[in-house]
Amino acid sequence: MQEKLHMTQHPGTNPPSFTSIITGIIDDNMFLKDSYCYPRGGGQPGDTGLLRSEGTELPIHEVLPGKMILHPVDNPDLFQTGDTVTCQIDIERRNAHALMHTAQHIVSALAEDLWG
């Protein structure tokens, strides 16, 4: 079972890179043992970033929800199940989404106060 670290130990803005192990590859999706990546959901876009392992670096497309978080990449055949990888979340994207998310809560609270 994958540990969805964004639910229990969310790194917030400026997330550091993290290391994990590839537990599976299906089509163009990588499954990691654990992940700090925030998947798309509830109107919030998912994280993107980079996946690195022994000289190989691939962009991670928008992370998707599911029973296990999907980390979509091009050329997944460059990796194997069991590989240790480093994941770097796109910091600018994460920070921008965090700011927009917070702003939306403020706007919603004001709307509730003004119009019920």
mmCIF file of N, CA and C in Angstrom:
data_model
loop_
_atom_site.group_PDB
_atom_site.id
_atom_site.type_symbol
_atom_site.label_atom_id
_atom_site.label_comp_id
_atom_site.label_asym_id
_atom_site.label_seq_id
_atom_site.Cartn_x
_atom_site.Cartn_y
_atom_site.Cartn_z
ATOM 1 N N MET A 1 0.843 -1.181 0.000
ATOM 2 C CA MET A 1 0.000 0.000 0.000
ATOM 3 C C MET A 1 0.885 1.240 0.000
ATOM 4 N N GLN A 2 0.529 2.202 -0.798
ATOM 5 C CA GLN A 2 1.294 3.436 -0.926
ATOM 6 C C GLN A 2 0.961 4.393 0.212
ATOM 7 N N GLU A 3 2.001 5.005 0.781
ATOM 8 C CA GLU A 3 1.755 6.032 1.787
ATOM 9 C C GLU A 3 1.659 7.377 1.084
ATOM 10 N N LYS A 4 0.493 8.023 1.215
ATOM 11 C CA LYS A 4 0.246 9.327 0.603
ATOM 12 C C LYS A 4 0.670 10.398 1.605
ATOM 13 N N LEU A 5 1.954 10.726 1.578
ATOM 14 C CA LEU A 5 2.545 11.601 2.587
ATOM 15 C C LEU A 5 1.961 13.004 2.583
ATOM 16 N N HIS A 6 1.405 13.456 1.449
ATOM 17 C CA HIS A 6 0.810 14.794 1.418
ATOM 18 C C HIS A 6 -0.388 14.881 2.354
ATOM 19 N N MET A 7 -0.940 13.732 2.759
ATOM 20 C CA MET A 7 -2.094 13.714 3.667
ATOM 21 C C MET A 7 -1.683 13.774 5.144
ATOM 22 N N THR A 8 -0.477 13.306 5.469
ATOM 23 C CA THR A 8 -0.077 13.212 6.870
ATOM 24 C C THR A 8 1.127 14.083 7.233
ATOM 25 N N GLN A 9 1.970 14.376 6.255
ATOM 26 C CA GLN A 9 3.193 15.139 6.516
ATOM 27 C C GLN A 9 3.406 16.156 5.413
ATOM 28 N N HIS A 10 2.350 16.867 5.048
ATOM 29 C CA HIS A 10 2.387 17.765 3.896
ATOM 30 C C HIS A 10 3.524 18.758 4.033
ATOM 31 N N PRO A 11 4.413 18.826 3.016
ATOM 32 C CA PRO A 11 5.555 19.740 3.121
ATOM 33 C C PRO A 11 5.208 21.203 2.851
ATOM 34 N N GLY A 12 3.974 21.490 2.409
ATOM 35 C CA GLY A 12 3.570 22.875 2.171
ATOM 36 C C GLY A 12 4.296 23.493 1.000
ATOM 37 N N THR A 13 4.609 24.785 1.134
ATOM 38 C CA THR A 13 5.319 25.470 0.056
ATOM 39 C C THR A 13 6.797 25.108 0.095
ATOM 40 N N ASN A 14 7.462 25.336 -1.004
ATOM 41 C CA ASN A 14 8.882 25.014 -1.161
ATOM 42 C C ASN A 14 9.210 23.574 -0.743
ATOM 43 N N PRO A 15 8.476 22.595 -1.303
ATOM 44 C CA PRO A 15 8.701 21.208 -0.879
ATOM 45 C C PRO A 15 10.096 20.716 -1.270
ATOM 46 N N PRO A 16 10.787 20.054 -0.356
ATOM 47 C CA PRO A 16 12.100 19.498 -0.696
ATOM 48 C C PRO A 16 11.923 18.258 -1.571
ATOM 49 N N SER A 17 12.978 17.872 -2.258
ATOM 50 C CA SER A 17 12.925 16.619 -3.014
ATOM 51 C C SER A 17 12.817 15.476 -2.005
ATOM 52 N N PHE A 18 12.302 14.351 -2.473
ATOM 53 C CA PHE A 18 12.186 13.183 -1.604
ATOM 54 C C PHE A 18 12.600 11.939 -2.380
ATOM 55 N N THR A 19 12.980 10.920 -1.652
ATOM 56 C CA THR A 19 13.413 9.653 -2.243
ATOM 57 C C THR A 19 12.350 8.600 -1.980
ATOM 58 N N SER A 20 12.122 7.765 -2.983
ATOM 59 C CA SER A 20 11.153 6.680 -2.843
ATOM 60 C C SER A 20 11.606 5.514 -3.715
ATOM 61 N N ILE A 21 10.803 4.470 -3.728
ATOM 62 C CA ILE A 21 11.085 3.266 -4.516
ATOM 63 C C ILE A 21 9.920 3.031 -5.464
ATOM 64 N N ILE A 22 10.231 2.714 -6.711
ATOM 65 C CA ILE A 22 9.187 2.387 -7.682
ATOM 66 C C ILE A 22 8.621 1.013 -7.332
ATOM 67 N N THR A 23 7.318 0.981 -7.071
ATOM 68 C CA THR A 23 6.671 -0.296 -6.707
ATOM 69 C C THR A 23 5.898 -0.899 -7.873
ATOM 70 N N GLY A 24 5.747 -0.126 -8.947
ATOM 71 C CA GLY A 24 5.056 -0.646 -10.118
ATOM 72 C C GLY A 24 5.060 0.359 -11.245
ATOM 73 N N ILE A 25 4.901 -0.176 -12.457
ATOM 74 C CA ILE A 25 4.804 0.664 -13.647
ATOM 75 C C ILE A 25 3.685 0.079 -14.497
ATOM 76 N N ILE A 26 2.675 0.895 -14.764
ATOM 77 C CA ILE A 26 1.585 0.470 -15.639
ATOM 78 C C ILE A 26 1.395 1.561 -16.687
ATOM 79 N N ASP A 27 1.487 1.155 -17.952
ATOM 80 C CA ASP A 27 1.423 2.092 -19.068
ATOM 81 C C ASP A 27 2.480 3.170 -18.848
ATOM 82 N N ASP A 28 2.094 4.432 -18.788
ATOM 83 C CA ASP A 28 3.060 5.517 -18.589
ATOM 84 C C ASP A 28 3.051 6.043 -17.160
ATOM 85 N N ASN A 29 2.551 5.240 -16.228
ATOM 86 C CA ASN A 29 2.415 5.690 -14.842
ATOM 87 C C ASN A 29 3.357 4.938 -13.921
ATOM 88 N N MET A 30 4.041 5.712 -13.082
ATOM 89 C CA MET A 30 4.903 5.147 -12.045
ATOM 90 C C MET A 30 4.134 5.151 -10.732
ATOM 91 N N PHE A 31 4.297 4.083 -9.982
ATOM 92 C CA PHE A 31 3.739 3.991 -8.634
ATOM 93 C C PHE A 31 4.924 3.979 -7.679
ATOM 94 N N LEU A 32 4.908 4.913 -6.733
ATOM 95 C CA LEU A 32 5.991 5.019 -5.762
ATOM 96 C C LEU A 32 5.532 4.480 -4.414
ATOM 97 N N LYS A 33 6.481 3.950 -3.641
ATOM 98 C CA LYS A 33 6.165 3.417 -2.319
ATOM 99 C C LYS A 33 5.482 4.478 -1.461
ATOM 100 N N ASP A 34 5.990 5.707 -1.521
ATOM 101 C CA ASP A 34 5.380 6.836 -0.824
ATOM 102 C C ASP A 34 5.629 8.084 -1.648
ATOM 103 N N SER A 35 4.785 9.082 -1.459
ATOM 104 C CA SER A 35 4.886 10.275 -2.289
ATOM 105 C C SER A 35 4.355 11.499 -1.553
ATOM 106 N N TYR A 36 5.071 12.611 -1.710
ATOM 107 C CA TYR A 36 4.610 13.903 -1.220
ATOM 108 C C TYR A 36 3.841 14.656 -2.303
ATOM 109 N N CYS A 37 3.781 14.110 -3.506
ATOM 110 C CA CYS A 37 3.105 14.791 -4.605
ATOM 111 C C CYS A 37 1.610 14.886 -4.343
ATOM 112 N N TYR A 38 1.069 16.070 -4.605
ATOM 113 C CA TYR A 38 -0.363 16.297 -4.441
ATOM 114 C C TYR A 38 -1.047 15.952 -5.758
ATOM 115 N N PRO A 39 -1.992 14.983 -5.755
ATOM 116 C CA PRO A 39 -2.678 14.627 -6.991
ATOM 117 C C PRO A 39 -3.806 15.603 -7.308
ATOM 118 N N ARG A 40 -4.143 15.704 -8.577
ATOM 119 C CA ARG A 40 -5.267 16.542 -9.004
ATOM 120 C C ARG A 40 -6.527 16.074 -8.281
ATOM 121 N N GLY A 41 -7.334 17.026 -7.821
ATOM 122 C CA GLY A 41 -8.584 16.661 -7.172
ATOM 123 C C GLY A 41 -9.228 17.826 -6.458
ATOM 124 N N GLY A 42 -10.541 17.808 -6.390
ATOM 125 C CA GLY A 42 -11.279 18.847 -5.688
ATOM 126 C C GLY A 42 -11.086 20.224 -6.290
ATOM 127 N N GLY A 43 -10.828 20.300 -7.584
ATOM 128 C CA GLY A 43 -10.594 21.572 -8.240
ATOM 129 C C GLY A 43 -9.155 22.033 -8.167
ATOM 130 N N GLN A 44 -8.327 21.322 -7.423
ATOM 131 C CA GLN A 44 -6.914 21.678 -7.266
ATOM 132 C C GLN A 44 -6.092 20.898 -8.298
ATOM 133 N N PRO A 45 -5.263 21.589 -9.103
ATOM 134 C CA PRO A 45 -4.402 20.875 -10.039
ATOM 135 C C PRO A 45 -3.368 20.028 -9.291
ATOM 136 N N GLY A 46 -2.923 18.981 -9.927
ATOM 137 C CA GLY A 46 -1.898 18.121 -9.331
ATOM 138 C C GLY A 46 -0.502 18.674 -9.545
ATOM 139 N N ASP A 47 0.426 18.169 -8.734
ATOM 140 C CA ASP A 47 1.824 18.547 -8.870
ATOM 141 C C ASP A 47 2.410 18.010 -10.171
ATOM 142 N N THR A 48 3.480 18.640 -10.615
ATOM 143 C CA THR A 48 4.345 18.141 -11.678
ATOM 144 C C THR A 48 5.756 18.189 -11.101
ATOM 145 N N GLY A 49 6.731 17.679 -11.836
ATOM 146 C CA GLY A 49 8.093 17.733 -11.334
ATOM 147 C C GLY A 49 9.046 16.910 -12.153
ATOM 148 N N LEU A 50 10.082 16.401 -11.495
ATOM 149 C CA LEU A 50 11.106 15.579 -12.139
ATOM 150 C C LEU A 50 11.323 14.308 -11.336
ATOM 151 N N LEU A 51 11.589 13.217 -12.050
ATOM 152 C CA LEU A 51 11.918 11.934 -11.437
ATOM 153 C C LEU A 51 13.330 11.579 -11.884
ATOM 154 N N ARG A 52 14.222 11.314 -10.928
ATOM 155 C CA ARG A 52 15.631 11.033 -11.241
ATOM 156 C C ARG A 52 16.056 9.692 -10.652
ATOM 157 N N SER A 53 16.922 9.007 -11.427
ATOM 158 C CA SER A 53 17.533 7.773 -10.943
ATOM 159 C C SER A 53 18.771 7.481 -11.770
ATOM 160 N N GLU A 54 19.910 7.393 -11.123
ATOM 161 C CA GLU A 54 21.174 7.009 -11.757
ATOM 162 C C GLU A 54 21.371 7.608 -13.146
ATOM 163 N N GLY A 55 21.397 8.930 -13.235
ATOM 164 C CA GLY A 55 21.675 9.593 -14.499
ATOM 165 C C GLY A 55 20.484 9.754 -15.418
ATOM 166 N N THR A 56 19.339 9.210 -15.061
ATOM 167 C CA THR A 56 18.132 9.362 -15.860
ATOM 168 C C THR A 56 17.229 10.379 -15.185
ATOM 169 N N GLU A 57 16.701 11.305 -15.978
ATOM 170 C CA GLU A 57 15.801 12.323 -15.450
ATOM 171 C C GLU A 57 14.640 12.477 -16.416
ATOM 172 N N LEU A 58 13.428 12.333 -15.899
ATOM 173 C CA LEU A 58 12.226 12.485 -16.709
ATOM 174 C C LEU A 58 11.257 13.442 -16.041
ATOM 175 N N PRO A 59 10.556 14.260 -16.850
ATOM 176 C CA PRO A 59 9.506 15.094 -16.266
ATOM 177 C C PRO A 59 8.336 14.241 -15.800
ATOM 178 N N ILE A 60 7.769 14.615 -14.664
ATOM 179 C CA ILE A 60 6.522 14.006 -14.193
ATOM 180 C C ILE A 60 5.408 14.941 -14.646
ATOM 181 N N HIS A 61 4.462 14.386 -15.402
ATOM 182 C CA HIS A 61 3.305 15.168 -15.820
ATOM 183 C C HIS A 61 2.360 15.304 -14.628
ATOM 184 N N GLU A 62 1.248 15.982 -14.782
ATOM 185 C CA GLU A 62 0.339 16.221 -13.658
ATOM 186 C C GLU A 62 -0.001 14.916 -12.940
ATOM 187 N N VAL A 63 0.285 14.902 -11.642
ATOM 188 C CA VAL A 63 0.057 13.731 -10.799
ATOM 189 C C VAL A 63 -1.451 13.529 -10.631
ATOM 190 N N LEU A 64 -1.867 12.264 -10.746
ATOM 191 C CA LEU A 64 -3.295 11.932 -10.760
ATOM 192 C C LEU A 64 -3.693 11.088 -9.560
ATOM 193 N N PRO A 65 -4.967 11.228 -9.135
ATOM 194 C CA PRO A 65 -5.439 10.487 -7.964
ATOM 195 C C PRO A 65 -5.786 9.042 -8.312
ATOM 196 N N GLY A 66 -5.993 8.278 -7.295
ATOM 197 C CA GLY A 66 -6.413 6.888 -7.421
ATOM 198 C C GLY A 66 -6.126 6.180 -6.117
ATOM 199 N N LYS A 67 -6.410 4.894 -6.090
ATOM 200 C CA LYS A 67 -6.072 4.120 -4.893
ATOM 201 C C LYS A 67 -4.583 4.294 -4.592
ATOM 202 N N MET A 68 -3.800 4.354 -5.671
ATOM 203 C CA MET A 68 -2.386 4.720 -5.579
ATOM 204 C C MET A 68 -2.182 5.928 -6.481
ATOM 205 N N ILE A 69 -1.414 6.905 -6.024
ATOM 206 C CA ILE A 69 -1.154 8.108 -6.802
ATOM 207 C C ILE A 69 -0.382 7.728 -8.064
ATOM 208 N N LEU A 70 -0.846 8.242 -9.203
ATOM 209 C CA LEU A 70 -0.194 7.989 -10.482
ATOM 210 C C LEU A 70 0.792 9.110 -10.775
ATOM 211 N N HIS A 71 2.020 8.751 -11.095
ATOM 212 C CA HIS A 71 3.061 9.708 -11.470
ATOM 213 C C HIS A 71 3.353 9.468 -12.950
ATOM 214 N N PRO A 72 2.617 10.165 -13.863
ATOM 215 C CA PRO A 72 2.784 9.914 -15.296
ATOM 216 C C PRO A 72 4.102 10.468 -15.837
ATOM 217 N N VAL A 73 4.778 9.666 -16.644
ATOM 218 C CA VAL A 73 6.036 10.065 -17.285
ATOM 219 C C VAL A 73 6.038 9.572 -18.732
ATOM 220 N N ASP A 74 6.892 10.174 -19.544
ATOM 221 C CA ASP A 74 7.176 9.629 -20.870
ATOM 222 C C ASP A 74 8.338 8.648 -20.709
ATOM 223 N N ASN A 75 8.391 7.627 -21.512
ATOM 224 C CA ASN A 75 9.485 6.643 -21.491
ATOM 225 C C ASN A 75 9.675 5.950 -20.143
ATOM 226 N N PRO A 76 8.627 5.374 -19.578
ATOM 227 C CA PRO A 76 8.788 4.702 -18.285
ATOM 228 C C PRO A 76 9.722 3.500 -18.354
ATOM 229 N N ASP A 77 10.006 3.020 -19.581
ATOM 230 C CA ASP A 77 10.904 1.881 -19.728
ATOM 231 C C ASP A 77 12.337 2.199 -19.315
ATOM 232 N N LEU A 78 12.631 3.490 -19.038
ATOM 233 C CA LEU A 78 13.957 3.851 -18.539
ATOM 234 C C LEU A 78 14.115 3.502 -17.059
ATOM 235 N N PHE A 79 13.013 3.128 -16.410
ATOM 236 C CA PHE A 79 13.018 2.767 -14.994
ATOM 237 C C PHE A 79 12.529 1.332 -14.840
ATOM 238 N N GLN A 80 12.798 0.752 -13.683
ATOM 239 C CA GLN A 80 12.324 -0.594 -13.365
ATOM 240 C C GLN A 80 11.726 -0.608 -11.970
ATOM 241 N N THR A 81 10.786 -1.516 -11.765
ATOM 242 C CA THR A 81 10.251 -1.719 -10.426
ATOM 243 C C THR A 81 11.412 -2.060 -9.497
ATOM 244 N N GLY A 82 11.439 -1.423 -8.334
ATOM 245 C CA GLY A 82 12.515 -1.622 -7.371
ATOM 246 C C GLY A 82 13.572 -0.534 -7.405
ATOM 247 N N ASP A 83 13.587 0.281 -8.467
ATOM 248 C CA ASP A 83 14.558 1.376 -8.545
ATOM 249 C C ASP A 83 14.290 2.401 -7.437
ATOM 250 N N THR A 84 15.354 2.907 -6.848
ATOM 251 C CA THR A 84 15.244 4.034 -5.931
ATOM 252 C C THR A 84 15.305 5.298 -6.774
ATOM 253 N N VAL A 85 14.362 6.191 -6.546
ATOM 254 C CA VAL A 85 14.275 7.422 -7.341
ATOM 255 C C VAL A 85 14.184 8.630 -6.421
ATOM 256 N N THR A 86 14.587 9.767 -6.957
ATOM 257 C CA THR A 86 14.410 11.041 -6.280
ATOM 258 C C THR A 86 13.364 11.821 -7.065
ATOM 259 N N CYS A 87 12.408 12.369 -6.351
ATOM 260 C CA CYS A 87 11.337 13.146 -6.965
ATOM 261 C C CYS A 87 11.463 14.594 -6.512
ATOM 262 N N GLN A 88 11.478 15.506 -7.475
ATOM 263 C CA GLN A 88 11.498 16.933 -7.170
ATOM 264 C C GLN A 88 10.198 17.536 -7.678
ATOM 265 N N ILE A 89 9.381 18.011 -6.763
ATOM 266 C CA ILE A 89 8.125 18.666 -7.117
ATOM 267 C C ILE A 89 8.449 20.046 -7.692
ATOM 268 N N ASP A 90 7.735 20.456 -8.734
ATOM 269 C CA ASP A 90 7.899 21.786 -9.321
ATOM 270 C C ASP A 90 7.475 22.813 -8.263
ATOM 271 N N ILE A 91 8.455 23.468 -7.676
ATOM 272 C CA ILE A 91 8.223 24.368 -6.548
ATOM 273 C C ILE A 91 7.377 25.577 -6.948
ATOM 274 N N GLU A 92 7.676 26.196 -8.090
ATOM 275 C CA GLU A 92 6.909 27.373 -8.503
ATOM 276 C C GLU A 92 5.434 27.028 -8.697
ATOM 277 N N ARG A 93 5.168 25.891 -9.320
ATOM 278 C CA ARG A 93 3.779 25.465 -9.546
ATOM 279 C C ARG A 93 3.083 25.187 -8.210
ATOM 280 N N ARG A 94 3.747 24.427 -7.324
ATOM 281 C CA ARG A 94 3.153 24.098 -6.022
ATOM 282 C C ARG A 94 2.849 25.367 -5.242
ATOM 283 N N ASN A 95 3.820 26.295 -5.186
ATOM 284 C CA ASN A 95 3.623 27.520 -4.414
ATOM 285 C C ASN A 95 2.486 28.364 -4.980
ATOM 286 N N ALA A 96 2.407 28.457 -6.306
ATOM 287 C CA ALA A 96 1.319 29.230 -6.930
ATOM 288 C C ALA A 96 -0.032 28.610 -6.606
ATOM 289 N N HIS A 97 -0.128 27.302 -6.679
ATOM 290 C CA HIS A 97 -1.397 26.638 -6.368
ATOM 291 C C HIS A 97 -1.758 26.787 -4.893
ATOM 292 N N ALA A 98 -0.761 26.738 -4.028
ATOM 293 C CA ALA A 98 -1.027 26.913 -2.593
ATOM 294 C C ALA A 98 -1.581 28.320 -2.318
ATOM 295 N N LEU A 99 -1.001 29.326 -2.955
ATOM 296 C CA LEU A 99 -1.479 30.697 -2.768
ATOM 297 C C LEU A 99 -2.907 30.859 -3.298
ATOM 298 N N MET A 100 -3.166 30.304 -4.477
ATOM 299 C CA MET A 100 -4.520 30.395 -5.050
ATOM 300 C C MET A 100 -5.530 29.656 -4.175
ATOM 301 N N HIS A 101 -5.122 28.512 -3.635
ATOM 302 C CA HIS A 101 -5.998 27.713 -2.780
ATOM 303 C C HIS A 101 -6.380 28.499 -1.524
ATOM 304 N N THR A 102 -5.388 29.120 -0.902
ATOM 305 C CA THR A 102 -5.635 29.929 0.288
ATOM 306 C C THR A 102 -6.522 31.129 -0.040
ATOM 307 N N ALA A 103 -6.237 31.783 -1.164
ATOM 308 C CA ALA A 103 -7.045 32.940 -1.573
ATOM 309 C C ALA A 103 -8.502 32.538 -1.787
ATOM 310 N N GLN A 104 -8.726 31.365 -2.358
ATOM 311 C CA GLN A 104 -10.097 30.906 -2.584
ATOM 312 C C GLN A 104 -10.829 30.694 -1.260
ATOM 313 N N HIS A 105 -10.147 30.176 -0.246
ATOM 314 C CA HIS A 105 -10.774 30.023 1.071
ATOM 315 C C HIS A 105 -11.180 31.387 1.640
ATOM 316 N N ILE A 106 -10.320 32.386 1.454
ATOM 317 C CA ILE A 106 -10.628 33.730 1.956
ATOM 318 C C ILE A 106 -11.834 34.305 1.223
ATOM 319 N N VAL A 107 -11.852 34.188 -0.108
ATOM 320 C CA VAL A 107 -12.981 34.690 -0.892
ATOM 321 C C VAL A 107 -14.266 33.969 -0.491
ATOM 322 N N SER A 108 -14.202 32.667 -0.312
ATOM 323 C CA SER A 108 -15.388 31.897 0.090
ATOM 324 C C SER A 108 -15.896 32.330 1.465
ATOM 325 N N ALA A 109 -14.987 32.567 2.403
ATOM 326 C CA ALA A 109 -15.387 33.008 3.739
ATOM 327 C C ALA A 109 -16.041 34.385 3.684
ATOM 328 N N LEU A 110 -15.479 35.290 2.876
ATOM 329 C CA LEU A 110 -16.086 36.616 2.734
ATOM 330 C C LEU A 110 -17.465 36.529 2.090
ATOM 331 N N ALA A 111 -17.596 35.694 1.069
ATOM 332 C CA ALA A 111 -18.898 35.522 0.407
ATOM 333 C C ALA A 111 -19.927 34.979 1.399
ATOM 334 N N GLU A 112 -19.514 34.046 2.221
ATOM 335 C CA GLU A 112 -20.422 33.479 3.234
ATOM 336 C C GLU A 112 -20.845 34.568 4.217
ATOM 337 N N ASP A 113 -19.900 35.388 4.666
ATOM 338 C CA ASP A 113 -20.220 36.487 5.589
ATOM 339 C C ASP A 113 -21.171 37.512 4.964
ATOM 340 N N LEU A 114 -20.917 37.839 3.686
ATOM 341 C CA LEU A 114 -21.708 38.878 3.032
ATOM 342 C C LEU A 114 -23.084 38.389 2.549
ATOM 343 N N TRP A 115 -23.150 37.186 2.026
ATOM 344 C CA TRP A 115 -24.378 36.733 1.394
ATOM 345 C C TRP A 115 -24.967 35.452 1.993
ATOM 346 N N GLY A 116 -24.300 34.889 2.988
ATOM 347 C CA GLY A 116 -24.815 33.675 3.626
ATOM 348 C C GLY A 116 -24.718 32.511 2.717
#
